[in-house]
Every structure is written in structure tokens, then in C-alpha cells.
PDB file of C-alpha atoms in Angstrom:
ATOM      1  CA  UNK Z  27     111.087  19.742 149.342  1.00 48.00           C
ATOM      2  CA  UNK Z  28     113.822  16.858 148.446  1.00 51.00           C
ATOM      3  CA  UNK Z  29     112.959  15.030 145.580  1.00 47.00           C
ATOM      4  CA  UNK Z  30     113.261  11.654 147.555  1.00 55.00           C
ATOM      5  CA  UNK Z  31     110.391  12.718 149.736  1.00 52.00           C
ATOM      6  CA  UNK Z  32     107.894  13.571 146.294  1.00 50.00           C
ATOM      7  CA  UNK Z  33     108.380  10.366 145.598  1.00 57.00           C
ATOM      8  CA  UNK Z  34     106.529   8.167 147.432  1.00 57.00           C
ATOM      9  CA  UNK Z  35     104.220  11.189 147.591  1.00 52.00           C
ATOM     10  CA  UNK Z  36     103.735  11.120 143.499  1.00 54.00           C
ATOM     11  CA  UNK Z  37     103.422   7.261 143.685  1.00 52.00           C
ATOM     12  CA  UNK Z  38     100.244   7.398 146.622  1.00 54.00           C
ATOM     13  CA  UNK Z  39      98.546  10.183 144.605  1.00 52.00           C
ATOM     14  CA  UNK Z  40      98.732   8.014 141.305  1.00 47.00           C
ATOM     15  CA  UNK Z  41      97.185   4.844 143.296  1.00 51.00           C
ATOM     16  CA  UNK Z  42      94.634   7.085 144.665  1.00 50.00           C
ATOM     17  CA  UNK Z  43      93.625   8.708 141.216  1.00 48.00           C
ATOM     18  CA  UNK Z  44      93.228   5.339 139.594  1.00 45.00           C
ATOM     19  CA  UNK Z  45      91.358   3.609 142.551  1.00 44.00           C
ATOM     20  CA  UNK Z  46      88.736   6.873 141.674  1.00 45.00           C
ATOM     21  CA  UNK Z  47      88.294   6.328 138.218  1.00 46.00           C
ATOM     22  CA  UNK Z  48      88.351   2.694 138.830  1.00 48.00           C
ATOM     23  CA  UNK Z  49      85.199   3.155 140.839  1.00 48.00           C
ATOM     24  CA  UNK Z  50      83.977   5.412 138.056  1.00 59.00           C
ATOM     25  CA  UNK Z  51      82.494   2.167 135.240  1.00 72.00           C
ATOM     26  CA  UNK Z  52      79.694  -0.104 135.805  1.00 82.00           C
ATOM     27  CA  UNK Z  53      80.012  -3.447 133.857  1.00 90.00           C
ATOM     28  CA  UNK Z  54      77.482  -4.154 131.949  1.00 92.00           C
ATOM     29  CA  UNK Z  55      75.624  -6.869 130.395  1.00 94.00           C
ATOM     30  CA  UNK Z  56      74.272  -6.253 126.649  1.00 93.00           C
ATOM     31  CA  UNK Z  57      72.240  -9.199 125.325  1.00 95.00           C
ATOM     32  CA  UNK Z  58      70.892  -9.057 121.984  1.00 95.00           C
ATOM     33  CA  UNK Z  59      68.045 -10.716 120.518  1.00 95.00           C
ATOM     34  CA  UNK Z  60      70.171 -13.933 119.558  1.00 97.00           C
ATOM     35  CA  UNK Z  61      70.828 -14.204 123.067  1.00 95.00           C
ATOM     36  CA  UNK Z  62      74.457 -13.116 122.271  1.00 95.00           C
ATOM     37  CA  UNK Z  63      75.606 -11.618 125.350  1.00 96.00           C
ATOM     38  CA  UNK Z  64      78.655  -8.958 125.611  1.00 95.00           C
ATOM     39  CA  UNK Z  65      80.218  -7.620 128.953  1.00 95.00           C
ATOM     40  CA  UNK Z  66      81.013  -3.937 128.738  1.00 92.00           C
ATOM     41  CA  UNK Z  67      83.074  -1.994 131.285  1.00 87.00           C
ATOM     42  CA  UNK Z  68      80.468   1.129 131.087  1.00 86.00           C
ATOM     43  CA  UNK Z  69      77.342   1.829 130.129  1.00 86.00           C
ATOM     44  CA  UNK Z  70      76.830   1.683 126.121  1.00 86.00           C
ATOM     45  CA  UNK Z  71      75.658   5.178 124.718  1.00 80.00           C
ATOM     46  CA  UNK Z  72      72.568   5.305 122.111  1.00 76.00           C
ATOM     47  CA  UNK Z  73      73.474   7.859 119.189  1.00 68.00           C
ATOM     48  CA  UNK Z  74      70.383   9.650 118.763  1.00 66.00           C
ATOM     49  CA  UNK Z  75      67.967   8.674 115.577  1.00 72.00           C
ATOM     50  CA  UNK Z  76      70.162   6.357 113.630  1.00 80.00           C
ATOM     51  CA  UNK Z  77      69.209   4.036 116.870  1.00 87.00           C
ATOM     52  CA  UNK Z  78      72.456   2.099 117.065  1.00 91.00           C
ATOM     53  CA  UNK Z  79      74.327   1.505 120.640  1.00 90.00           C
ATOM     54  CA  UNK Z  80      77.872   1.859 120.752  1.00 90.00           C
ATOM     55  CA  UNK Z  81      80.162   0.723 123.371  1.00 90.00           C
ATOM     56  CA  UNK Z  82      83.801  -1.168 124.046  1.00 90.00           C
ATOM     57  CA  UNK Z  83      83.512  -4.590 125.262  1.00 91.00           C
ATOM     58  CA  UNK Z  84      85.618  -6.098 128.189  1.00 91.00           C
ATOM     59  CA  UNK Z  85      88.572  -6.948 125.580  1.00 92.00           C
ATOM     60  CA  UNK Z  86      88.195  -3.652 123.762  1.00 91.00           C
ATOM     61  CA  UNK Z  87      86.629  -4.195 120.965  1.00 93.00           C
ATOM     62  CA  UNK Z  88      84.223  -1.538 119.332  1.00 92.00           C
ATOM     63  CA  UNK Z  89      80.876  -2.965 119.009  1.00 92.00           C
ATOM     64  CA  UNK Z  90      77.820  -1.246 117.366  1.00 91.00           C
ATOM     65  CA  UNK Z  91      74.512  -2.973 117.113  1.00 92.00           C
ATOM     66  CA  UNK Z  92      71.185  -1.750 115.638  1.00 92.00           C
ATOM     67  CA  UNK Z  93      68.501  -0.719 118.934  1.00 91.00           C
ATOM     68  CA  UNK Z  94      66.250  -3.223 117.849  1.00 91.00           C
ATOM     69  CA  UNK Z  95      68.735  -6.242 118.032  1.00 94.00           C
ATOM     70  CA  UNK Z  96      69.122  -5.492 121.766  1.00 92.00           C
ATOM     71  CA  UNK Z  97      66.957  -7.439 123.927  1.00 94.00           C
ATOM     72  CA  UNK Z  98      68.410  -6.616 127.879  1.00 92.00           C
ATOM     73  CA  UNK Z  99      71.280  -3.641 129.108  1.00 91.00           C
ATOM     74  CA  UNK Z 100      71.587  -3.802 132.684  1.00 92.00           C
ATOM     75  CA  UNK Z 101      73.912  -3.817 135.262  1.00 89.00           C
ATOM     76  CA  UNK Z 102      76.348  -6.659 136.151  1.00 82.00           C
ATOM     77  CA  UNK Z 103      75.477  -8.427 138.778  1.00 76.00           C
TER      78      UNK Z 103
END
């Protein structure tokens, strides 16, 4: 095959690939206790018994808060 026509080929296989993950996260909506509110791009994760979530926020930034400061994790609307 020419390597003009891999290509185009390469470039629509990259689009598609990201369009997948893309569809992959669900934002998220972590309020706290404070009513401080962060938007994540996934789900956070608990870690087990030191009951602590752990996520990224939208910009990021690693945030870890204790279980028990969290008052709401659900879905963006």
C-alpha cells in the first residue's frame, strides 16, 4: 500500500480511537460536607480502609478527601 493512502487511513483510526475513550468517563459531581463541590471527569475510587476518595478534578488536580467529608457523588447531570 502507498504511504499517501495510510494516511488519511492512520488519521480516521486516531479520531475513531479517541471518540471511544472519550465516551469511556462520566463527569462527576463530588460535594463535600462544606458544600464544596468538585467536577471530576470519572468516577472517584475509595482506597479500601484508610476511607479516603481519590480522584482528578476537571483541571487536573489530585484531590483526596477523608469518606466522611463527602456528602453527595453522583453523576453529572
Amino acid at each position: 500500500m502507498p504511504l499517501k493512502s495510510l494516511r488519511p487511513l492512520s488519521l480516521s483510526l486516531l479520531t475513531a480511537t479517541l471518540l471511544a475513550l472519550g465516551g469511556c468517563s462520566t463527569p462527576t459531581v463530588v460535594t463535600l460536607q462544606n458544600g464544596t463541590q468538585y467536577l471530576t471527569k470519572d468516577m472517584p475510587k475509595t482506597h479500601g480502609a484508610d476511607g479516603f476518595y481519590e480522584f482528578r478534578d476537571i483541571s487536573g488536580k489530585k484531590v483526596r478527601v477523608k469518606a466522611s467529608d463527602v456528602a453527595t457523588v453522583k453523576a453529572e447531570d
